[in-house]
Amino acid sequence: MIPPEGYRPTQTPADADPDTNKANSDSNGVPVGQGSVVQSPIFTLMPGTEPTETDESDQSEPSDIPDQSSNLTVDFGFVPLVSLGNYVWSDLNANGLQDAGEPWISGALVELLNPDGSQAIDADGNPVAPVTTGGDGLYNFGNLLPGDYIVQVTPPNASYKPTLLPSDADPDTNPANNDSNGRPVGSTNVVRSPVVTLQNGAEPTAEGETDPSGLPDANGNMTVDFGFIPLLSLGNRVWHDVNNNGLVDADEVGLDGVKVQLFRAGDDPTTATPVATDVTAAGGYYLFDGLAPGDYFVYIPTPPADYPLSSGLTVDEDNGIDNDDNGVQTGVGAPVRSPVITLAPGTEPTNDGDNDAESDLTVDFGFHELAQVGSLVWLDKNKDGVQDDDEPGVAGVTVILYDAVGNKVAEQQTDENGAFLFANLLPGDYYLEFIAPEGYSFTVST
């Protein structure tokens, strides 16, 4: 006997022979080969020897054959098939619900398990092969017998973590079609559903989904969905801003060995534990990855010694533009911090060298090297403008440093050896003024 579409033979009792087992409530189908076709065992019909204790009357013989000459116990049972699916998606706002505009996830590995975690078996007795979500994020397991199952999902890579779960994530008791049903497996990003009980004619029909296996809607549960939050990353470079213009120029190099920390917006970096810490390397680069969506800032607790932050172009907002200085510093040697950077899936800049909308590699920090000027006021005995070996320095000479537009920058007096030094200066144009002590005049340049 060939079962109708969507059915498989039921389990046959140990004694399915109608000759030796006269029961009228059991199935007598024995599998034929490896398919779903069944046949009865060979049985013998003999007048006057057939079972009479059955509740069946001979409806197929209008000739009034005596009951003891008719065997009406040769029955065949078939089980309706059931199915399970549905969707793996990127939960951009991490609320555990499928919202409009949230994309599917392709390449997720979906496995069907028994409640004990072993591989499930289909209606034909074969292990249920894992499936991979395609371009629509959908998965489906058909050709199943009614029973208890668990769905396990492994996202396509480590840049996803499980989203939040609703208070009732059980697809049996809460057959909502827009929530996530995955519980994390240990500390991994693999998730499993609760045990899903599939029953013929009892599955949800209001979910608005069509079972691709073609089974009746009430035989398939298409509400077992899984949301994942795409993890994000943030970087990028600490560099030597030679010309102090706040921009990374072609001939400027990175600064390695700088500690960089990441904090959540609102944290006090002097007391809070950083989300992550990195040290610049390979040309001044740093990277924080595996981040959940949210607001962060980057913090440099100990900037390079004698290197103040660039004073040229400084960006104090999250503008997503690469190769500009994003730091704020209160003074030379003080810690440096970025503006608050908002990380959100699918919104990060793609013009920062990685073409990845899940990564912001535009948070750069420029430092420039300080300058200094000095050095000696001496007694030019022979007035030739050249210091000779026997010409000593002059102490107490007032030296004033001005910037290019005449603003006084600093003032000092020469030491006992006639030396002076203005250090920790920003690169730029300056000039010096010397005030001769009483009784001295300056050598005229020749």
Short mmCIF file of C-alpha atoms in Angstrom, two decimals:
data_model
loop_
_atom_site.label_atom_id
_atom_site.label_comp_id
_atom_site.label_asym_id
_atom_site.label_seq_id
_atom_site.Cartn_x
_atom_site.Cartn_y
_atom_site.Cartn_z
CA MET A 1 0.00 0.00 0.00
CA ILE A 2 1.32 3.45 -0.95
CA PRO A 3 0.53 6.17 1.62
CA PRO A 4 -1.06 9.42 0.51
CA GLU A 5 1.09 12.55 0.19
CA GLY A 6 2.17 13.88 3.58
CA TYR A 7 1.86 10.58 5.43
CA ARG A 8 4.19 7.81 6.55
CA PRO A 9 3.38 4.30 7.82
CA THR A 10 2.83 4.08 11.53
CA GLN A 11 4.86 1.80 13.75
CA THR A 12 3.96 -1.86 13.20
CA PRO A 13 3.56 -4.19 16.23
CA ALA A 14 5.93 -7.08 16.69
CA ASP A 15 3.27 -9.54 15.52
CA ALA A 16 1.61 -7.99 12.48
CA ASP A 17 0.44 -11.29 10.97
CA PRO A 18 -3.39 -11.26 10.66
CA ASP A 19 -3.36 -15.07 10.89
CA THR A 20 -1.73 -15.21 14.33
CA ASN A 21 -2.75 -11.77 15.64
CA LYS A 22 -6.50 -11.29 15.21
CA ALA A 23 -6.49 -7.78 16.76
CA ASN A 24 -8.61 -5.32 14.85
CA SER A 25 -7.00 -2.14 16.24
CA ASP A 26 -3.41 -2.58 15.11
CA SER A 27 -1.58 -1.85 11.90
CA ASN A 28 -0.50 -4.78 9.78
CA GLY A 29 1.78 -2.88 7.42
CA VAL A 30 5.31 -4.18 6.93
CA PRO A 31 7.80 -1.90 5.11
CA VAL A 32 8.71 -2.83 1.58
CA GLY A 33 12.37 -1.99 1.08
CA GLN A 34 13.60 1.43 2.22
CA GLY A 35 10.62 3.48 1.06
CA SER A 36 7.29 4.31 2.68
CA VAL A 37 5.36 1.55 0.88
CA VAL A 38 3.99 -1.15 3.16
CA GLN A 39 2.34 -4.48 2.67
CA SER A 40 0.71 -6.96 5.00
CA PRO A 41 2.35 -10.25 5.86
CA ILE A 42 1.06 -13.21 3.86
CA PHE A 43 -2.14 -14.45 5.45
CA THR A 44 -4.38 -17.43 4.69
CA LEU A 45 -8.13 -17.20 4.11
CA MET A 46 -10.05 -20.38 4.92
CA PRO A 47 -13.84 -20.71 5.00
CA GLY A 48 -15.15 -20.96 8.51
CA THR A 49 -11.82 -20.11 10.17
CA GLU A 50 -11.68 -16.32 10.06
CA PRO A 51 -12.10 -14.13 13.15
CA THR A 52 -15.62 -13.41 14.30
CA GLU A 53 -14.90 -11.40 17.44
CA THR A 54 -14.24 -8.15 15.53
CA ASP A 55 -16.65 -5.25 15.53
CA GLU A 56 -16.51 -5.00 11.78
CA SER A 57 -19.26 -6.12 9.44
CA ASP A 58 -18.54 -7.28 5.93
CA GLN A 59 -19.22 -4.11 3.97
CA SER A 60 -17.27 -5.12 0.92
CA GLU A 61 -19.16 -8.30 0.14
CA PRO A 62 -22.86 -7.83 -0.75
CA SER A 63 -23.20 -11.61 -1.03
CA ASP A 64 -23.71 -12.16 2.71
CA ILE A 65 -20.52 -14.17 3.22
CA PRO A 66 -20.57 -15.62 6.76
CA ASP A 67 -18.46 -13.66 9.28
CA GLN A 68 -16.27 -16.68 9.99
CA SER A 69 -15.28 -16.74 6.34
CA SER A 70 -14.19 -13.08 6.21
CA ASN A 71 -11.05 -11.47 7.76
CA LEU A 72 -11.68 -7.78 8.40
CA THR A 73 -8.64 -7.20 10.65
CA VAL A 74 -6.07 -6.32 7.98
CA ASP A 75 -5.58 -2.63 8.78
CA PHE A 76 -2.96 -0.05 7.82
CA GLY A 77 -2.12 3.02 9.90
CA PHE A 78 -0.43 6.14 8.54
CA VAL A 79 0.97 9.10 10.48
CA PRO A 80 0.58 12.66 9.13
CA LEU A 81 3.96 14.34 8.66
CA VAL A 82 4.83 17.56 10.49
CA SER A 83 7.40 20.29 9.90
CA LEU A 84 9.25 23.10 11.65
CA GLY A 85 10.90 26.41 10.58
CA ASN A 86 11.48 29.55 10.13
CA TYR A 87 13.74 32.63 10.18
CA VAL A 88 17.17 33.85 11.32
CA TRP A 89 17.57 37.63 11.37
CA SER A 90 19.82 40.49 12.39
CA ASP A 91 18.26 42.24 15.38
CA LEU A 92 19.66 45.71 14.77
CA ASN A 93 18.09 47.34 17.83
CA ALA A 94 18.67 44.33 20.09
CA ASN A 95 15.07 44.18 21.33
CA GLY A 96 14.47 40.51 20.55
CA LEU A 97 11.74 41.29 18.02
CA GLN A 98 11.68 41.32 14.22
CA ASP A 99 11.17 44.96 13.32
CA ALA A 100 10.59 46.45 9.90
CA GLY A 101 13.83 46.85 7.97
CA GLU A 102 15.84 44.35 10.00
CA PRO A 103 17.65 42.07 7.54
CA TRP A 104 17.91 38.30 7.47
CA ILE A 105 21.13 36.43 8.14
CA SER A 106 22.37 34.07 5.46
CA GLY A 107 24.91 31.34 6.11
CA ALA A 108 23.65 30.39 9.59
CA LEU A 109 23.93 26.66 10.33
CA VAL A 110 20.64 25.22 11.63
CA GLU A 111 20.45 21.74 13.17
CA LEU A 112 17.48 19.71 14.37
CA LEU A 113 18.08 17.79 17.58
CA ASN A 114 16.26 15.47 19.92
CA PRO A 115 15.60 16.77 23.45
CA ASP A 116 18.74 14.96 24.64
CA GLY A 117 20.85 16.86 22.11
CA SER A 118 21.37 13.98 19.69
CA GLN A 119 20.69 14.34 15.98
CA ALA A 120 17.00 14.06 15.11
CA ILE A 121 15.69 11.31 12.82
CA ASP A 122 13.22 11.95 10.02
CA ALA A 123 10.10 9.99 9.12
CA ASP A 124 12.12 7.66 6.88
CA GLY A 125 14.54 6.78 9.67
CA ASN A 126 17.39 8.92 8.38
CA PRO A 127 19.37 11.50 10.40
CA VAL A 128 18.04 15.00 9.71
CA ALA A 129 20.81 16.83 7.88
CA PRO A 130 21.73 20.37 9.01
CA VAL A 131 20.64 23.20 6.73
CA THR A 132 22.14 26.61 6.04
CA THR A 133 20.02 29.72 5.76
CA GLY A 134 20.03 31.25 2.31
CA GLY A 135 19.55 34.76 1.05
CA ASP A 136 16.13 34.98 2.70
CA GLY A 137 17.27 33.83 6.16
CA LEU A 138 14.74 30.98 6.15
CA TYR A 139 15.19 27.38 7.22
CA ASN A 140 12.78 24.42 7.21
CA PHE A 141 12.75 20.85 8.40
CA GLY A 142 10.05 18.72 6.78
CA ASN A 143 9.36 14.99 6.62
CA LEU A 144 9.16 14.74 10.41
CA LEU A 145 7.08 12.53 12.65
CA PRO A 146 5.14 14.15 15.50
CA GLY A 147 7.29 14.48 18.59
CA ASP A 148 9.66 16.69 20.57
CA TYR A 149 12.51 18.56 18.91
CA ILE A 150 15.10 21.27 19.57
CA VAL A 151 16.49 23.67 16.97
CA GLN A 152 20.13 24.73 17.27
CA VAL A 153 21.55 27.70 15.33
CA THR A 154 25.18 28.68 14.82
CA PRO A 155 25.57 32.14 13.24
CA PRO A 156 27.86 32.42 10.21
CA ASN A 157 30.74 33.96 12.17
CA ALA A 158 31.82 35.21 15.58
CA SER A 159 30.63 38.76 14.88
CA TYR A 160 27.12 37.89 16.11
CA LYS A 161 25.78 37.34 19.61
CA PRO A 162 22.33 36.14 20.69
CA THR A 163 19.72 38.84 21.09
CA LEU A 164 17.43 39.37 24.06
CA LEU A 165 14.70 36.83 24.75
CA PRO A 166 11.06 37.64 25.47
CA SER A 167 9.69 36.62 28.86
CA ASP A 168 8.12 33.57 27.20
CA ALA A 169 10.39 32.25 24.44
CA ASP A 170 8.72 28.85 24.18
CA PRO A 171 7.20 28.42 20.67
CA ASP A 172 4.67 25.95 22.11
CA THR A 173 3.17 28.35 24.66
CA ASN A 174 3.94 31.58 22.82
CA PRO A 175 3.61 30.96 19.06
CA ALA A 176 4.47 34.58 18.17
CA ASN A 177 6.11 34.88 14.78
CA ASN A 178 8.18 38.00 15.47
CA ASP A 179 10.20 37.06 18.55
CA SER A 180 13.48 35.27 19.11
CA ASN A 181 13.40 31.76 20.55
CA GLY A 182 17.13 31.10 21.00
CA ARG A 183 18.82 30.52 24.34
CA PRO A 184 22.65 30.71 24.44
CA VAL A 185 24.55 27.45 24.72
CA GLY A 186 27.15 28.14 27.40
CA SER A 187 29.40 31.11 26.66
CA THR A 188 29.28 30.61 22.88
CA ASN A 189 27.15 32.45 20.34
CA VAL A 190 25.34 29.19 19.50
CA VAL A 191 21.68 29.12 20.56
CA ARG A 192 19.02 26.48 21.05
CA SER A 193 15.27 26.71 21.14
CA PRO A 194 13.22 25.26 23.99
CA VAL A 195 11.77 21.82 23.29
CA VAL A 196 9.20 22.21 20.51
CA THR A 197 6.40 19.64 20.48
CA LEU A 198 5.04 19.01 16.97
CA GLN A 199 1.52 17.59 16.77
CA ASN A 200 -0.68 16.80 13.82
CA GLY A 201 -3.35 19.47 13.38
CA ALA A 202 -2.26 21.42 16.47
CA GLU A 203 0.38 23.80 15.11
CA PRO A 204 -0.17 27.58 14.84
CA THR A 205 -2.00 28.79 11.75
CA ALA A 206 -2.06 32.54 12.37
CA GLU A 207 1.63 33.23 11.86
CA GLY A 208 1.20 34.32 8.24
CA GLU A 209 3.86 31.90 6.98
CA THR A 210 3.56 29.17 4.35
CA ASP A 211 5.19 25.82 4.95
CA PRO A 212 7.50 25.27 1.95
CA SER A 213 7.13 21.50 2.34
CA GLY A 214 3.48 21.77 1.28
CA LEU A 215 2.03 20.22 4.44
CA PRO A 216 -1.22 21.52 5.90
CA ASP A 217 -0.65 24.73 7.87
CA ALA A 218 -1.78 23.14 11.13
CA ASN A 219 0.91 20.47 10.76
CA GLY A 220 3.85 22.89 10.70
CA ASN A 221 5.24 25.30 13.29
CA MET A 222 6.69 28.24 11.37
CA THR A 223 7.31 30.45 14.43
CA VAL A 224 10.70 29.20 15.64
CA ASP A 225 12.83 32.26 14.86
CA PHE A 226 16.28 33.34 16.00
CA GLY A 227 17.62 36.87 16.31
CA PHE A 228 21.28 37.77 16.56
CA ILE A 229 22.89 41.10 17.34
CA PRO A 230 25.72 41.90 14.91
CA LEU A 231 28.81 42.72 16.94
CA LEU A 232 30.67 45.87 16.03
CA SER A 233 34.21 47.21 16.10
CA LEU A 234 35.96 50.53 16.57
CA GLY A 235 39.51 51.78 15.82
CA ASN A 236 41.94 53.17 14.35
CA ARG A 237 45.26 55.04 14.58
CA VAL A 238 47.52 57.15 16.75
CA TRP A 239 49.98 59.08 14.59
CA HIS A 240 52.79 61.65 14.62
CA ASP A 241 51.25 64.81 13.20
CA VAL A 242 54.52 66.39 12.07
CA ASN A 243 53.00 69.57 10.67
CA ASN A 244 50.34 69.80 13.40
CA ASN A 245 47.46 70.23 10.95
CA GLY A 246 45.22 67.59 12.53
CA LEU A 247 45.22 65.44 9.38
CA VAL A 248 47.09 62.26 8.50
CA ASP A 249 49.46 63.23 5.70
CA ALA A 250 51.16 60.77 3.40
CA ASP A 251 54.61 61.08 5.01
CA GLU A 252 53.43 60.89 8.63
CA VAL A 253 53.90 57.69 10.62
CA GLY A 254 52.02 55.98 13.42
CA LEU A 255 53.06 55.89 17.06
CA ASP A 256 53.35 52.37 18.49
CA GLY A 257 53.15 51.41 22.16
CA VAL A 258 50.38 53.83 23.16
CA LYS A 259 47.78 52.41 25.56
CA VAL A 260 44.21 53.01 24.34
CA GLN A 261 41.10 52.26 26.39
CA LEU A 262 37.42 52.04 25.55
CA PHE A 263 34.68 53.18 27.93
CA ARG A 264 30.92 53.40 27.79
CA ALA A 265 29.48 56.87 27.49
CA GLY A 266 29.01 58.35 30.94
CA ASP A 267 31.81 56.34 32.55
CA ASP A 268 34.46 58.09 34.63
CA PRO A 269 37.70 56.76 33.12
CA THR A 270 39.60 57.42 36.36
CA THR A 271 37.42 54.96 38.31
CA ALA A 272 35.46 52.80 35.84
CA THR A 273 36.70 49.54 34.39
CA PRO A 274 37.30 49.91 30.65
CA VAL A 275 35.27 47.83 28.23
CA ALA A 276 38.53 46.93 26.51
CA THR A 277 42.19 47.96 26.34
CA ASP A 278 44.60 47.83 23.44
CA VAL A 279 48.14 49.02 22.69
CA THR A 280 48.93 50.58 19.32
CA ALA A 281 51.12 48.50 17.04
CA ALA A 282 52.08 47.92 13.41
CA GLY A 283 52.04 51.62 12.57
CA GLY A 284 50.02 53.07 15.45
CA TYR A 285 46.83 51.06 14.94
CA TYR A 286 44.41 49.90 17.63
CA LEU A 287 41.14 47.97 17.42
CA PHE A 288 38.27 47.10 19.74
CA ASP A 289 36.04 44.36 18.33
CA GLY A 290 33.17 42.20 19.52
CA LEU A 291 31.24 45.26 20.73
CA ALA A 292 27.51 45.46 21.30
CA PRO A 293 25.65 48.43 19.82
CA GLY A 294 25.82 51.48 22.06
CA ASP A 295 27.63 54.71 22.93
CA TYR A 296 31.35 54.66 23.72
CA PHE A 297 34.39 56.92 23.96
CA VAL A 298 38.08 56.20 23.42
CA TYR A 299 40.54 57.24 26.12
CA ILE A 300 44.34 57.54 26.10
CA PRO A 301 45.40 57.69 29.77
CA THR A 302 49.11 58.32 29.18
CA PRO A 303 49.80 60.07 25.87
CA PRO A 304 53.29 59.91 24.37
CA ALA A 305 55.75 61.86 26.50
CA ASP A 306 56.40 65.40 25.27
CA TYR A 307 53.87 64.94 22.47
CA PRO A 308 50.81 67.16 22.85
CA LEU A 309 47.64 66.50 20.90
CA SER A 310 47.41 68.09 17.48
CA SER A 311 46.25 71.68 17.70
CA GLY A 312 45.28 71.90 14.04
CA LEU A 313 41.96 70.43 12.96
CA THR A 314 40.27 68.75 15.94
CA VAL A 315 36.90 67.05 15.52
CA ASP A 316 34.79 66.94 18.69
CA GLU A 317 31.88 64.95 17.27
CA ASP A 318 31.21 61.51 15.82
CA ASN A 319 31.49 62.52 12.17
CA GLY A 320 32.64 59.19 10.70
CA ILE A 321 35.43 60.88 8.71
CA ASP A 322 38.76 59.10 8.50
CA ASN A 323 42.30 60.47 8.98
CA ASP A 324 41.45 63.46 11.16
CA ASP A 325 42.23 64.08 14.83
CA ASN A 326 39.37 63.15 17.17
CA GLY A 327 40.98 63.89 20.52
CA VAL A 328 40.43 66.44 23.26
CA GLN A 329 43.24 67.22 25.73
CA THR A 330 43.35 69.77 28.54
CA GLY A 331 47.13 70.19 28.47
CA VAL A 332 50.43 68.60 27.49
CA GLY A 333 50.68 65.17 29.12
CA ALA A 334 47.03 65.12 30.19
CA PRO A 335 44.80 62.20 29.16
CA VAL A 336 43.10 62.36 25.77
CA ARG A 337 39.53 61.34 25.01
CA SER A 338 37.39 61.15 21.90
CA PRO A 339 33.85 62.44 21.55
CA VAL A 340 31.07 59.92 22.22
CA ILE A 341 30.97 57.41 19.36
CA THR A 342 27.63 55.74 18.63
CA LEU A 343 27.94 52.22 17.22
CA ALA A 344 24.88 50.82 15.46
CA PRO A 345 24.64 47.85 13.06
CA GLY A 346 24.61 48.73 9.40
CA THR A 347 25.33 52.43 9.98
CA GLU A 348 29.09 52.63 10.34
CA PRO A 349 31.27 54.32 7.70
CA THR A 350 32.35 52.25 4.72
CA ASN A 351 34.91 54.75 3.40
CA ASP A 352 37.43 53.99 6.15
CA GLY A 353 39.29 51.26 4.31
CA ASP A 354 37.25 48.20 5.28
CA ASN A 355 33.92 48.63 3.41
CA ASP A 356 32.20 47.25 6.52
CA ALA A 357 29.09 48.97 7.85
CA GLU A 358 29.58 47.19 11.20
CA SER A 359 32.97 48.81 11.93
CA ASP A 360 34.03 52.41 12.61
CA LEU A 361 37.73 52.79 11.79
CA THR A 362 37.79 56.60 11.81
CA VAL A 363 38.70 57.42 15.42
CA ASP A 364 42.25 58.73 15.04
CA PHE A 365 44.50 60.75 17.34
CA GLY A 366 47.31 63.02 16.16
CA PHE A 367 50.25 64.02 18.35
CA HIS A 368 53.00 66.36 17.33
CA GLU A 369 56.52 66.64 18.74
CA LEU A 370 57.30 69.70 20.86
CA ALA A 371 60.02 72.13 19.78
CA GLN A 372 62.59 74.12 21.74
CA VAL A 373 64.90 77.07 21.21
CA GLY A 374 68.04 78.28 23.04
CA SER A 375 71.00 78.66 23.77
CA LEU A 376 73.81 81.09 24.98
CA VAL A 377 74.60 84.71 25.74
CA TRP A 378 78.37 85.30 26.09
CA LEU A 379 80.88 88.07 26.65
CA ASP A 380 82.31 88.85 23.23
CA LYS A 381 85.61 90.34 24.35
CA ASN A 382 86.96 90.99 20.87
CA LYS A 383 83.57 91.97 19.43
CA ASP A 384 83.93 89.63 16.46
CA GLY A 385 80.53 87.95 16.92
CA VAL A 386 82.14 84.53 17.45
CA GLN A 387 82.50 82.85 20.85
CA ASP A 388 86.13 82.13 21.53
CA ASP A 389 87.43 79.67 24.11
CA ASP A 390 88.23 82.36 26.66
CA GLU A 391 84.88 84.16 26.35
CA PRO A 392 82.51 83.20 29.21
CA GLY A 393 78.72 83.24 29.33
CA VAL A 394 76.83 86.19 30.79
CA ALA A 395 74.31 85.44 33.55
CA GLY A 396 71.14 87.42 34.22
CA VAL A 397 70.35 88.49 30.65
CA THR A 398 66.58 88.74 30.12
CA VAL A 399 65.36 86.73 27.11
CA ILE A 400 61.75 87.02 25.90
CA LEU A 401 60.10 84.66 23.40
CA TYR A 402 57.34 85.95 21.10
CA ASP A 403 55.20 84.20 18.55
CA ALA A 404 55.06 85.29 14.92
CA VAL A 405 52.40 87.96 15.56
CA GLY A 406 54.14 89.50 18.57
CA ASN A 407 52.41 87.77 21.44
CA LYS A 408 54.68 87.12 24.40
CA VAL A 409 55.08 83.38 24.92
CA ALA A 410 57.65 83.14 27.73
CA GLU A 411 60.43 85.01 29.51
CA GLN A 412 63.53 83.89 31.40
CA GLN A 413 67.04 84.96 32.37
CA THR A 414 70.28 83.32 31.40
CA ASP A 415 71.80 81.04 34.03
CA GLU A 416 75.26 81.30 35.56
CA ASN A 417 76.76 79.92 32.34
CA GLY A 418 74.83 82.32 30.12
CA ALA A 419 72.53 79.55 28.83
CA PHE A 420 68.79 79.78 28.20
CA LEU A 421 66.23 77.31 26.81
CA PHE A 422 62.57 77.58 25.90
CA ALA A 423 61.23 74.01 25.74
CA ASN A 424 57.85 72.36 25.10
CA LEU A 425 57.00 74.72 22.29
CA LEU A 426 54.46 74.05 19.62
CA PRO A 427 56.03 73.91 16.18
CA GLY A 428 55.72 77.30 14.49
CA ASP A 429 57.35 80.69 13.94
CA TYR A 430 58.86 82.66 16.84
CA TYR A 431 61.35 85.43 17.54
CA LEU A 432 63.52 86.33 20.57
CA GLU A 433 64.17 89.62 22.35
CA PHE A 434 67.29 90.09 24.54
CA ILE A 435 67.58 92.83 27.17
CA ALA A 436 71.20 93.59 27.93
CA PRO A 437 72.14 94.06 31.58
CA GLU A 438 73.41 97.45 32.68
CA GLY A 439 76.91 98.16 31.41
CA TYR A 440 76.65 95.81 28.44
CA SER A 441 75.82 96.32 24.78
CA PHE A 442 75.25 93.80 22.04
CA THR A 443 77.82 92.81 19.48
CA VAL A 444 76.84 94.14 16.08
CA SER A 445 76.46 91.33 13.54
CA THR A 446 78.94 91.49 10.68
#
